[in-house]
Tab-separated table of C-alpha atoms in Angstrom:
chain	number	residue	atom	x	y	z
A	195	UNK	CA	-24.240	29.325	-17.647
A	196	UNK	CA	-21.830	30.556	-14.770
A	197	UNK	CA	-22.531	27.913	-12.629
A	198	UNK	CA	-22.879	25.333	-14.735
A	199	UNK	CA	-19.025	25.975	-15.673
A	200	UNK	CA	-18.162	25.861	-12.319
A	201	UNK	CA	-19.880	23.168	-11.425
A	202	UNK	CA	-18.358	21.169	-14.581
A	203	UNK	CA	-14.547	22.386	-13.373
A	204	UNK	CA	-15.118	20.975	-9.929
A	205	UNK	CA	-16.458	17.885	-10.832
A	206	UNK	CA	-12.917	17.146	-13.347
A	207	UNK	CA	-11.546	18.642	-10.106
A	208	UNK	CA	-12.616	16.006	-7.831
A	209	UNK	CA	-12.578	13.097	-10.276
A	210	UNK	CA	-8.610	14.160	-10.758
A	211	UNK	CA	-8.680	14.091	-6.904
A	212	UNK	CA	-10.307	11.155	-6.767
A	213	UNK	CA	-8.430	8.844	-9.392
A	214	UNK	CA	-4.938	9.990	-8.983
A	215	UNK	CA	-4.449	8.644	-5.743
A	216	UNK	CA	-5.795	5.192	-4.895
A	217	UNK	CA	-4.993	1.857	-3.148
A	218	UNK	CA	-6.042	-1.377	-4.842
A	219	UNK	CA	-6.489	-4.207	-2.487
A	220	UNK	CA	-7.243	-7.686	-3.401
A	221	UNK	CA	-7.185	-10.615	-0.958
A	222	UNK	CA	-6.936	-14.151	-2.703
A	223	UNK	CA	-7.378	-16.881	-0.944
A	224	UNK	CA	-5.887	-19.892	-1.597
A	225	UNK	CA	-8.264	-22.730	-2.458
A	226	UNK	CA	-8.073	-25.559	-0.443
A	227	UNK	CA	-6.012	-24.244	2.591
A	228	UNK	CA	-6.507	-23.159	6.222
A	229	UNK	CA	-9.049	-20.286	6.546
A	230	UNK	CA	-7.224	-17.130	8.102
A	231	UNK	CA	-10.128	-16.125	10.782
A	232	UNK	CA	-10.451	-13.104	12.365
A	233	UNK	CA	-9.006	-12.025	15.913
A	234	UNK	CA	-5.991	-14.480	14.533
A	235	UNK	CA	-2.365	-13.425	15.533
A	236	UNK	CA	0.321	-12.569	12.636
A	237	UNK	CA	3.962	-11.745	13.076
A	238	UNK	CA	6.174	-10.350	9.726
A	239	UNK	CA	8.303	-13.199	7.733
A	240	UNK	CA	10.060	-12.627	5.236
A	241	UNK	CA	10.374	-9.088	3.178
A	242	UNK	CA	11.899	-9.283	0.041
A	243	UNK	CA	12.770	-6.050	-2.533
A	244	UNK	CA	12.365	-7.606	-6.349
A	245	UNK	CA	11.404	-4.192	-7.577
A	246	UNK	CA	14.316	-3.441	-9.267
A	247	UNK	CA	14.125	0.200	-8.066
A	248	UNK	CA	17.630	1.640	-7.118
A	249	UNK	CA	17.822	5.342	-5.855
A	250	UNK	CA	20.502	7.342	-7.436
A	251	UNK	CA	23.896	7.642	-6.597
A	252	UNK	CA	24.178	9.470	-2.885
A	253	UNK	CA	20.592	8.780	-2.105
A	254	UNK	CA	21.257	5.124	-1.120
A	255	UNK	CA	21.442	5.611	2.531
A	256	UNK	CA	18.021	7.225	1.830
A	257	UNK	CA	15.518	4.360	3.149
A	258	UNK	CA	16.018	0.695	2.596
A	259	UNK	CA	12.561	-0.654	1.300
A	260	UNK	CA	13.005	-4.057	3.196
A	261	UNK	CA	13.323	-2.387	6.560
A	262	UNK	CA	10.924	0.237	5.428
A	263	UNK	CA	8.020	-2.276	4.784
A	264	UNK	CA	9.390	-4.300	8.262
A	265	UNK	CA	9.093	-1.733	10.301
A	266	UNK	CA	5.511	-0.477	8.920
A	267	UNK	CA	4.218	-3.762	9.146
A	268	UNK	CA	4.836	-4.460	12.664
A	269	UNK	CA	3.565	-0.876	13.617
A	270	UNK	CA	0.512	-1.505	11.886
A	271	UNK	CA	-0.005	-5.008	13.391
A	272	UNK	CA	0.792	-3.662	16.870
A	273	UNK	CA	-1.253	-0.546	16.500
A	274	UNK	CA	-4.600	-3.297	15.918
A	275	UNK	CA	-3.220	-5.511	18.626
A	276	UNK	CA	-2.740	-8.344	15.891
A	277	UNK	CA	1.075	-8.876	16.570
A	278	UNK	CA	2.149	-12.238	18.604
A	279	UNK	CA	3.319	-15.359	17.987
A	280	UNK	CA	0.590	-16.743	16.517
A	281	UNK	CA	-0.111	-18.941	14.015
A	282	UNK	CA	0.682	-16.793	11.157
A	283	UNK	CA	3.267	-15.355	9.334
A	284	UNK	CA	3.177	-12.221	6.123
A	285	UNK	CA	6.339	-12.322	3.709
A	286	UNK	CA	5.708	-9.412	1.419
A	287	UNK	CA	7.046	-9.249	-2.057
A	288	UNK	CA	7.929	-5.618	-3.100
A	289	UNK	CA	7.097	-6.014	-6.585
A	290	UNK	CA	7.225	-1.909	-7.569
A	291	UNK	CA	8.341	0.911	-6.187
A	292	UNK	CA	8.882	4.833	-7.603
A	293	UNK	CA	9.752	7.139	-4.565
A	294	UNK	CA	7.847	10.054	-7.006
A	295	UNK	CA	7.925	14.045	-6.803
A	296	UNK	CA	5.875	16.167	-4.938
A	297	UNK	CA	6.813	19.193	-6.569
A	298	UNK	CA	5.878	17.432	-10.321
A	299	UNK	CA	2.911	15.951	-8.262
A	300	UNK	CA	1.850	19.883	-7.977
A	301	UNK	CA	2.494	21.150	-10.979
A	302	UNK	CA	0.878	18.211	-13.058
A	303	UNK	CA	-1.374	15.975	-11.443
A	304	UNK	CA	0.051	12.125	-12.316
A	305	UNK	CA	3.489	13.345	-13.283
A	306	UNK	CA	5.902	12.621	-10.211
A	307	UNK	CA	3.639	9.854	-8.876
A	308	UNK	CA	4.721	7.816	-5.717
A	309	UNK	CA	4.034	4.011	-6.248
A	310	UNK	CA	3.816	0.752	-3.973
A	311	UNK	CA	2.921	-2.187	-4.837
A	312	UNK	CA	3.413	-5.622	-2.826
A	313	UNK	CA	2.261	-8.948	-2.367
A	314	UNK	CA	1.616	-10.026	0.928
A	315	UNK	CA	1.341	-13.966	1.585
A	316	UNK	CA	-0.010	-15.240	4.432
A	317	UNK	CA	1.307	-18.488	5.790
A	318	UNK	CA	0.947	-20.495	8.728
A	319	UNK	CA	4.287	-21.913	10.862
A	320	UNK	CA	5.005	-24.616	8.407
A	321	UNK	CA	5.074	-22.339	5.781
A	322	UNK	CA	1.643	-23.479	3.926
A	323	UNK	CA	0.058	-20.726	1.750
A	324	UNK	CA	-3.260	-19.499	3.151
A	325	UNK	CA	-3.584	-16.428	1.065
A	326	UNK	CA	-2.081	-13.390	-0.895
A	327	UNK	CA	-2.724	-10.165	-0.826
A	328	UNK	CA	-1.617	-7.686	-3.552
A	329	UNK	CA	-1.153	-4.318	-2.667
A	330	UNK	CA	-0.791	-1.209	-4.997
A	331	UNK	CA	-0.947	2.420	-3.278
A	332	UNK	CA	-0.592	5.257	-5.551
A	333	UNK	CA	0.251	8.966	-4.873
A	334	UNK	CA	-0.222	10.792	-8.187
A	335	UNK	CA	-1.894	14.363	-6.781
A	336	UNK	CA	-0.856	16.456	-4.727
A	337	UNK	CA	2.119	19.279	-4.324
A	338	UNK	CA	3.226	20.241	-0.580
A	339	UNK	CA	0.831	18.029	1.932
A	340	UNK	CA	1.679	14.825	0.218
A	341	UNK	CA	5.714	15.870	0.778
A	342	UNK	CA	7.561	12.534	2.216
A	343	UNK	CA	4.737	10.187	0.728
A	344	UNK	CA	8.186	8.219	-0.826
A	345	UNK	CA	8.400	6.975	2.897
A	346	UNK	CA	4.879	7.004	4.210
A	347	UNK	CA	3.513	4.492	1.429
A	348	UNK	CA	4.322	1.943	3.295
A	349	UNK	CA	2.845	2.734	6.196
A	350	UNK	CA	-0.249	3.114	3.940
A	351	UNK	CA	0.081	-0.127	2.192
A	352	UNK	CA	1.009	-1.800	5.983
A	353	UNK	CA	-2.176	-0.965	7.181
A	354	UNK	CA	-4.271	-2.029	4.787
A	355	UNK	CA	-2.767	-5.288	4.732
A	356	UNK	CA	-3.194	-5.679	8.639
A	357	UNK	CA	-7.055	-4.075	7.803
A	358	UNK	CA	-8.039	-6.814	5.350
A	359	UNK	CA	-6.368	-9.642	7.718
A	360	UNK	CA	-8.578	-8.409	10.914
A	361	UNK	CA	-11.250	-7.281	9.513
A	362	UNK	CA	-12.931	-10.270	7.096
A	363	UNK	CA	-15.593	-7.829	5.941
A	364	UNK	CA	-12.946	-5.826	4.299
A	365	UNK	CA	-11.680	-9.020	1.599
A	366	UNK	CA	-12.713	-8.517	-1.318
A	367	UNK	CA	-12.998	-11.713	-3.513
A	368	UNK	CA	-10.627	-12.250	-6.283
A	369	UNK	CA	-11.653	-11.821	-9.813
A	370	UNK	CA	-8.741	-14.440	-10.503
């Protein structure tokens, strides 16, 4: 009867685990346009904040999420050897962002969650839609190792973005 407990408690365990932090990744293509192969080149466009999300007074200097979601995406690209001048471009949408608390993260799993989301479109030179990718990465477990996950989300959502681009096997099709 022990073990059965036990093995109950760390099954909610890793379920909680599990489902509190995730990253949903969708990549739509758009129908009709260019095909976006693999081994293609990509540089960043155009990275816009309509979140809405403001950081309280004295914490503005904190991170802007524009340069934040720059500068991750052209790590990420250069870190896969995608980056160039190629024929692509991603503007990214921030569409939601919650910097969370790892402290409430520890004490209540989902309370304090850190939250991403974005929608990456990919477009060639003349600005022609080939697809979109929404992005949403969220941090809702955790106390002390998941510290500064306000600023490493977007690293995380960067490189799956730069993932699904290189690596076709990785798209999954749109339920849209």
């Amino acid at each position: 009867m022990m073990k059965t407990k036990y093995y109950l408690l760390m099954s909610i365990f890793i379920l909680f685990l599990t489902a509190a932090c995730s990253t949903k990744v969708t990549y739509v293509p758009i129908v009709g346009a260019e095909n976006v192969e693999a081994g293609s080149l990509f540089s960043v466009g155009e990275v816009s904040d309509k979140s809405g999300f403001k950081f309280p007074e004295g914490e503005e200097e904190k991170i802007v999420l524009t340069e934040a979601m720059t500068g991750a995406l052209k790590k990420a690209l250069e870190a896969k050897g995608a980056q160039g001048e190629g024929q692509w471009l991603i503007n990214v949408d921030i569409t939601e962002y919650a910097p969370g608390n790892a402290f409430a993260r520890w004490l209540m799993p989902g309370a304090g969650a850190t939250v991403l989301g974005v929608v990456a479109h990919i477009v060639n030179q003349e600005g022609v839609a080939a697809a979109r990718i929404p992005i949403r990465r969220s941090i809702g477990f955790g106390g002390g190792y998941t510290i500064g996950a306000w600023e490493y989300v977007f690293d995380e959502v960067a490189e799956a973005i730069v993932e699904t681009l290189i690596n076709p096997e990785k798209r999954t099709p749109s339920k849209n």
